[in-house]
CSV table of C-alpha atoms in Angstrom, one decimal:
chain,number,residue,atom,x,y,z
A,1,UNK,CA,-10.3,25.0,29.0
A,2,UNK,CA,-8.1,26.9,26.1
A,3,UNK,CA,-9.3,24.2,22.8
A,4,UNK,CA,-8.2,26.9,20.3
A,5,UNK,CA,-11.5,26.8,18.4
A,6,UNK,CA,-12.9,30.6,19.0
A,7,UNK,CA,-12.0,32.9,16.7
A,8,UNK,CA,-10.0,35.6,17.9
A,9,UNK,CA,-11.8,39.5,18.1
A,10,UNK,CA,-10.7,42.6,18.3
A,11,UNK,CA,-7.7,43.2,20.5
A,12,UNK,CA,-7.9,45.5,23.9
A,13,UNK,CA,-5.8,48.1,24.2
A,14,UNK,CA,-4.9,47.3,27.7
A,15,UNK,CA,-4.7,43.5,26.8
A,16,UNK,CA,-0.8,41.6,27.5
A,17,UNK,CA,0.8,40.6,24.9
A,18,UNK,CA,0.8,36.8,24.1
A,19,UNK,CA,4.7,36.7,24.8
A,20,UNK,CA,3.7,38.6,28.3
A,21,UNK,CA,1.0,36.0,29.2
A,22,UNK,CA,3.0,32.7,28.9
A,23,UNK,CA,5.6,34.5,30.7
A,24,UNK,CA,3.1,35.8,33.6
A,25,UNK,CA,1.0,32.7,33.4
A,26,UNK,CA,2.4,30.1,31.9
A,27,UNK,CA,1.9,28.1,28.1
A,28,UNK,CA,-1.2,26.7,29.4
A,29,UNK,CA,-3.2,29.9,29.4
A,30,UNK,CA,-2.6,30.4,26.1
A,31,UNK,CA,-4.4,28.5,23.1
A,32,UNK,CA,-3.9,26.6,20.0
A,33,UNK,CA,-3.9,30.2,17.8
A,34,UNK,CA,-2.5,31.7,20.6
A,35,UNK,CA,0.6,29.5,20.8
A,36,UNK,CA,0.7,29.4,16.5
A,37,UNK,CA,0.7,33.5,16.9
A,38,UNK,CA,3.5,33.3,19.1
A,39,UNK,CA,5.6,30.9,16.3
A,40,UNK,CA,4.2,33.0,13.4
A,41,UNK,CA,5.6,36.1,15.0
A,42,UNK,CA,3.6,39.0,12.7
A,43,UNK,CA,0.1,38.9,10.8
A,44,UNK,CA,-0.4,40.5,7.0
A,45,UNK,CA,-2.0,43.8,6.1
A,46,UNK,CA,-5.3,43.6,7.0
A,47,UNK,CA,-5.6,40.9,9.5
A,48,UNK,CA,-3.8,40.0,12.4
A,49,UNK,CA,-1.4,37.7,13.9
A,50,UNK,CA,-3.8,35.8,15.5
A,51,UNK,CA,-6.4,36.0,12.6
A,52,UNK,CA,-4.1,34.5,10.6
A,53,UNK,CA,-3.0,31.8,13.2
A,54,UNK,CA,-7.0,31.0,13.7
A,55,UNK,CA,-7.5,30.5,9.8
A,56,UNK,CA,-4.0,28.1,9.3
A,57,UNK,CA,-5.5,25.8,11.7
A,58,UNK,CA,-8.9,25.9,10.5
A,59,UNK,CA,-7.6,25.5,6.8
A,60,UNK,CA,-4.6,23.3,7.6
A,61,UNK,CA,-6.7,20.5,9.4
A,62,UNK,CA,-5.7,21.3,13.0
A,63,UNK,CA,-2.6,20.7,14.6
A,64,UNK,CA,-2.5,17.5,13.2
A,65,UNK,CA,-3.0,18.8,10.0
A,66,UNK,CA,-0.5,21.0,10.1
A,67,UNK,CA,2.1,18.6,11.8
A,68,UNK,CA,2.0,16.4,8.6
A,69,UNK,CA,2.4,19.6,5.9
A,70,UNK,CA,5.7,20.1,4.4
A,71,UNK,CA,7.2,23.6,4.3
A,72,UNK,CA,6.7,24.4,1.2
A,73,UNK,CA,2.8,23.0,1.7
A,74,UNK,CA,2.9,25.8,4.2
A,75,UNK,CA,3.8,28.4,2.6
A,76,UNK,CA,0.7,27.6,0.1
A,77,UNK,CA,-1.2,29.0,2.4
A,78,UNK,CA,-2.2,32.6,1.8
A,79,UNK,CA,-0.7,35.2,4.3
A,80,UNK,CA,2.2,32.8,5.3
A,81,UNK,CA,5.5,33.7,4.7
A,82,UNK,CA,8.3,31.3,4.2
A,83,UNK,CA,10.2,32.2,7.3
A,84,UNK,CA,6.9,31.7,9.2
A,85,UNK,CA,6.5,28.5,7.3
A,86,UNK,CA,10.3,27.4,8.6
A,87,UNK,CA,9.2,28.1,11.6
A,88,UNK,CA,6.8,25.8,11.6
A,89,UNK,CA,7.8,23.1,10.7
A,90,UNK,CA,11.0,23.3,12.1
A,91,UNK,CA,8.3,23.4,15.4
A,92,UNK,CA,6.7,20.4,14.5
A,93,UNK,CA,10.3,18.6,13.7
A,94,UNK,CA,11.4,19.5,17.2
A,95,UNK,CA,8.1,18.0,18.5
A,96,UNK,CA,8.7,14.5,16.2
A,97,UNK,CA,12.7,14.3,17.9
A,98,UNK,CA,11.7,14.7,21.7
A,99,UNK,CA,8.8,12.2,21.3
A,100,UNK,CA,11.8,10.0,19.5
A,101,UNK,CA,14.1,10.8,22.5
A,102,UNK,CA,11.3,10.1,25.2
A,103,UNK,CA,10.7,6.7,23.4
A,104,UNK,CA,14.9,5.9,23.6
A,105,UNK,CA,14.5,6.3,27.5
A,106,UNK,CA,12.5,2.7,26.9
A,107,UNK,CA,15.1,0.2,29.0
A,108,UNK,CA,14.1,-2.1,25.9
A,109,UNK,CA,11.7,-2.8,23.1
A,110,UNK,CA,9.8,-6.0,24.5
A,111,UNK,CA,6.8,-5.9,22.1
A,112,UNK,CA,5.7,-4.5,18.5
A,113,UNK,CA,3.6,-1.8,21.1
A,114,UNK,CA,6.8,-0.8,22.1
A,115,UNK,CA,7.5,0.0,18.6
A,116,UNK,CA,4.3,1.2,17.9
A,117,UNK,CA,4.9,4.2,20.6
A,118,UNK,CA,8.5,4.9,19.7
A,119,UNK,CA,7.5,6.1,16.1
A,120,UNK,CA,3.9,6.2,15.8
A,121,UNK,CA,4.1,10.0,16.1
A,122,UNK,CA,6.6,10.0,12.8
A,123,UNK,CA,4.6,8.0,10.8
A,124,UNK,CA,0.7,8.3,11.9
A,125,UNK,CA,-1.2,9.7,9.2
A,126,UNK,CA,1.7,10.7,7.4
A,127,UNK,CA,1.2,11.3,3.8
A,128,UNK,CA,4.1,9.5,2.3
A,129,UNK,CA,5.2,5.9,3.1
A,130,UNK,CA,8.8,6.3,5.1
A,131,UNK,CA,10.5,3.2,5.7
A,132,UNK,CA,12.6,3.5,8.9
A,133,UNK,CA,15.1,1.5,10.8
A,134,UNK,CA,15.1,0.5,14.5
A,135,UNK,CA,18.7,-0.6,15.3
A,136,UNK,CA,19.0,-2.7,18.6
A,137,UNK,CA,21.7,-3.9,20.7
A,138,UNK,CA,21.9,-7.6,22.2
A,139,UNK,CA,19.3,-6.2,24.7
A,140,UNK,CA,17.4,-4.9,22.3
A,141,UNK,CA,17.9,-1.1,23.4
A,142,UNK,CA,17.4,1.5,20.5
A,143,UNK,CA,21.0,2.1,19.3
A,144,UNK,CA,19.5,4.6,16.7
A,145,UNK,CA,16.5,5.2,14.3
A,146,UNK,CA,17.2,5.9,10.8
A,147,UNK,CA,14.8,7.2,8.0
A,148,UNK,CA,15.8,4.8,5.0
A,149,UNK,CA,13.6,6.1,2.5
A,150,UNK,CA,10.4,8.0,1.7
A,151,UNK,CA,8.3,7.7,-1.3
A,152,UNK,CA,5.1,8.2,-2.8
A,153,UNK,CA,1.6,8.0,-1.2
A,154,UNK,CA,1.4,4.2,-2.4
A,155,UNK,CA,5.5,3.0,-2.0
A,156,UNK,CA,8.7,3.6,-0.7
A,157,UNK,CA,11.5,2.3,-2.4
A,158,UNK,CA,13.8,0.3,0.1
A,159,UNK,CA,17.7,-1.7,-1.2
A,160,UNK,CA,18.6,-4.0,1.2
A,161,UNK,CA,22.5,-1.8,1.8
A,162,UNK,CA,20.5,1.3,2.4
A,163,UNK,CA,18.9,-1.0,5.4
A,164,UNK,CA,22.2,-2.7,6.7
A,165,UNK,CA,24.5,-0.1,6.2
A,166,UNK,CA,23.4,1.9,8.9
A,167,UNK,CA,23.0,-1.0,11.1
A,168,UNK,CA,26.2,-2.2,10.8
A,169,UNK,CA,27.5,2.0,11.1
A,170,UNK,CA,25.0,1.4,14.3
A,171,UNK,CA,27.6,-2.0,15.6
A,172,UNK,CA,23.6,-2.9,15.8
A,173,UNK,CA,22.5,-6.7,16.5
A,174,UNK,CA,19.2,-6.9,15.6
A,175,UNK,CA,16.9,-4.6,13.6
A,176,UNK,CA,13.5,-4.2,13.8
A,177,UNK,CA,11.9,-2.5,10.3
A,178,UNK,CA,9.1,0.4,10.2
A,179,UNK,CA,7.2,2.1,8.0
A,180,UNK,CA,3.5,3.3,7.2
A,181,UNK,CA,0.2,3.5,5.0
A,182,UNK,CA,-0.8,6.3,4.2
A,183,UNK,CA,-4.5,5.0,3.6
A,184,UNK,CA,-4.2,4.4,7.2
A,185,UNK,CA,-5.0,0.2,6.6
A,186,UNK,CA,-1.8,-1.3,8.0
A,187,UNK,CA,-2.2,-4.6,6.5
A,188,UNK,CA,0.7,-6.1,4.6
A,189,UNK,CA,0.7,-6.7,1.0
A,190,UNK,CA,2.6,-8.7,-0.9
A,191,UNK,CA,5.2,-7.0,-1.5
A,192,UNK,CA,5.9,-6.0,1.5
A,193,UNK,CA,5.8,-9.4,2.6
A,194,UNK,CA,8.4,-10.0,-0.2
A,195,UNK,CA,10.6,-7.6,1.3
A,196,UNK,CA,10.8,-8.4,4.6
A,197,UNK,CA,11.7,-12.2,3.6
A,198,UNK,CA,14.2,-10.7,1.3
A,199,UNK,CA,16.0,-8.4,4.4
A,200,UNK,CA,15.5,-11.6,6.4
A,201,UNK,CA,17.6,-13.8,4.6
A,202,UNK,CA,20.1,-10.6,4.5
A,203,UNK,CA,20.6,-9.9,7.7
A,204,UNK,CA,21.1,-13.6,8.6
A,205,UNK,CA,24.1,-13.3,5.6
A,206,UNK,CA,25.4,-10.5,7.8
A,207,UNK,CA,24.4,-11.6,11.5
A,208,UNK,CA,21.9,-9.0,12.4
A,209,UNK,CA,18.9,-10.2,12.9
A,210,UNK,CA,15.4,-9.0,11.7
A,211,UNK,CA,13.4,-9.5,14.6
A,212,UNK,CA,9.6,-7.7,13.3
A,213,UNK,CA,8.5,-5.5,10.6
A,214,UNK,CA,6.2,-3.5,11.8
A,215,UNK,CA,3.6,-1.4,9.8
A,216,UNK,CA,1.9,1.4,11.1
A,217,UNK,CA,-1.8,2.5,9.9
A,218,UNK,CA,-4.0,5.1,11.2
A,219,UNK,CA,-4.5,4.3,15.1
A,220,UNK,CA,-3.2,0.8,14.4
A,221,UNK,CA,-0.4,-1.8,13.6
A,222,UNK,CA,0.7,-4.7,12.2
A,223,UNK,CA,3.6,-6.7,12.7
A,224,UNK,CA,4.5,-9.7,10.8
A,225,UNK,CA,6.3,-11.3,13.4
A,226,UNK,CA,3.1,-11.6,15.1
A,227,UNK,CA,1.4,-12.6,12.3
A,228,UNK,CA,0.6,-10.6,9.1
A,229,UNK,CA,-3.2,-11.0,9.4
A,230,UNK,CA,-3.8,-9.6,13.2
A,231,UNK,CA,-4.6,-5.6,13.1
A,232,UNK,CA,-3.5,-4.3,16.4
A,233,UNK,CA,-4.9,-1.5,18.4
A,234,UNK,CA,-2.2,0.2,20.0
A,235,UNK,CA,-4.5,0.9,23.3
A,236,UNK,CA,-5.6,-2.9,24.0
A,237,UNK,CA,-4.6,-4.6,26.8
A,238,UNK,CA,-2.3,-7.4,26.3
């Protein structure tokens, strides 16, 4: 099984090209470096394509690692290019949309699990809070998720009209609120206990109600509508 661990060797003349191989054999028969050659496109002077592909993920913390690094992060690394770095994460944005999209095919979110699924792959380990918005109609089908605000490693700064106003954009009923720890310890604090009270008591103002606030740690959730003190693993059963 390809695991994208072995460093590549020394090419063989007679060997298919990687673009040849997924197209003879399929995207499974190639690796993690093989599949990051393929996106980088061309190595640097003195070592390969896949080389290079082989020491980004080793240095970059995997795919995961890599998933979570902004462009310009990228680019940091030696040998990388800022086209190739584009390319990247533009890669890794596509990724974060379909698993959005596949989570909209949900007839409705019934739980803060539901929730948990939809954005978990946005959020996860992410190394900035970002505070997003679930807007719902009355049978609490995902209208549209919107990114309110992203911050620092320790806060993102959230105004009650950046939340609404796409809601009410949305025609939205209900919303349910979003965002993540990047110490991977979902549990509230105060503030954001503060917070969600204060969008509360706005959304009741403006008839859309808050149904949860969810917070998203590493492998984990909280949501306050289920009570703030209850850390949720995202695999139990119900």
């Amino acid at each position: 099984m390809k695991d994208g661990t072995a460093k590549p060797g020394r090419e063989k003349p007679d060997k298919p090209s990687l673009r040849e191989k997924l197209l003879l054999w399929g995207e499974e028969t190639l690796s993690d470096t093989e599949l990051l050659a393929l996106v980088l496109g061309v190595g640097r002077r003195g070592e390969g394509v896949e080389s290079l592909a082989w020491r980004l993920l080793h240095e970059g913390g995997g795919l995961s690692g890599l998933s979570r690094a902004d462009v310009h992060h990228l680019a940091g690394f030696r040998g990388v290019g800022k086209a190739q770095a584009a390319r990247i994460a533009g890669i890794f944005a596509l990724a974060r949309r379909l698993h959005r999209q596949r989570g909209r095919n949900l007839a409705r979110l019934t739980s803060a699990r539901d929730v948990y699924r939809l954005v978990a792959g946005d959020l996860a380990g992410f190394p900035q809070e970002r505070f997003l918005l679930l807007c719902l109609d009355g049978k609490n089908r995902v209208l549209r998720v919107h990114q309110v605000s992203q911050g620092t490693a320790r806060t993102a700064l959230v105004h009650p009209r950046d939340v609404f106003f796409p809601a009410i954009a949305a025609r939205a009923l209900a919303v349910v609120l979003v965002h993540n720890h990047p110490s991977g310890d979902p549990r509230p604090s105060r503030e954001d206990l503060e917070l969600t009270d204060r969008l509360r008591k706005g959304g009741e103002l403006l008839g859309i109600e808050v149904l949860d606030h969810v917070i998203i740690g590493e492998g984990s959730y909280v949501s306050l509508a289920e009570g703030p003190e209850k850390v949720h693993n995202p695999r139990e059963r119900s």
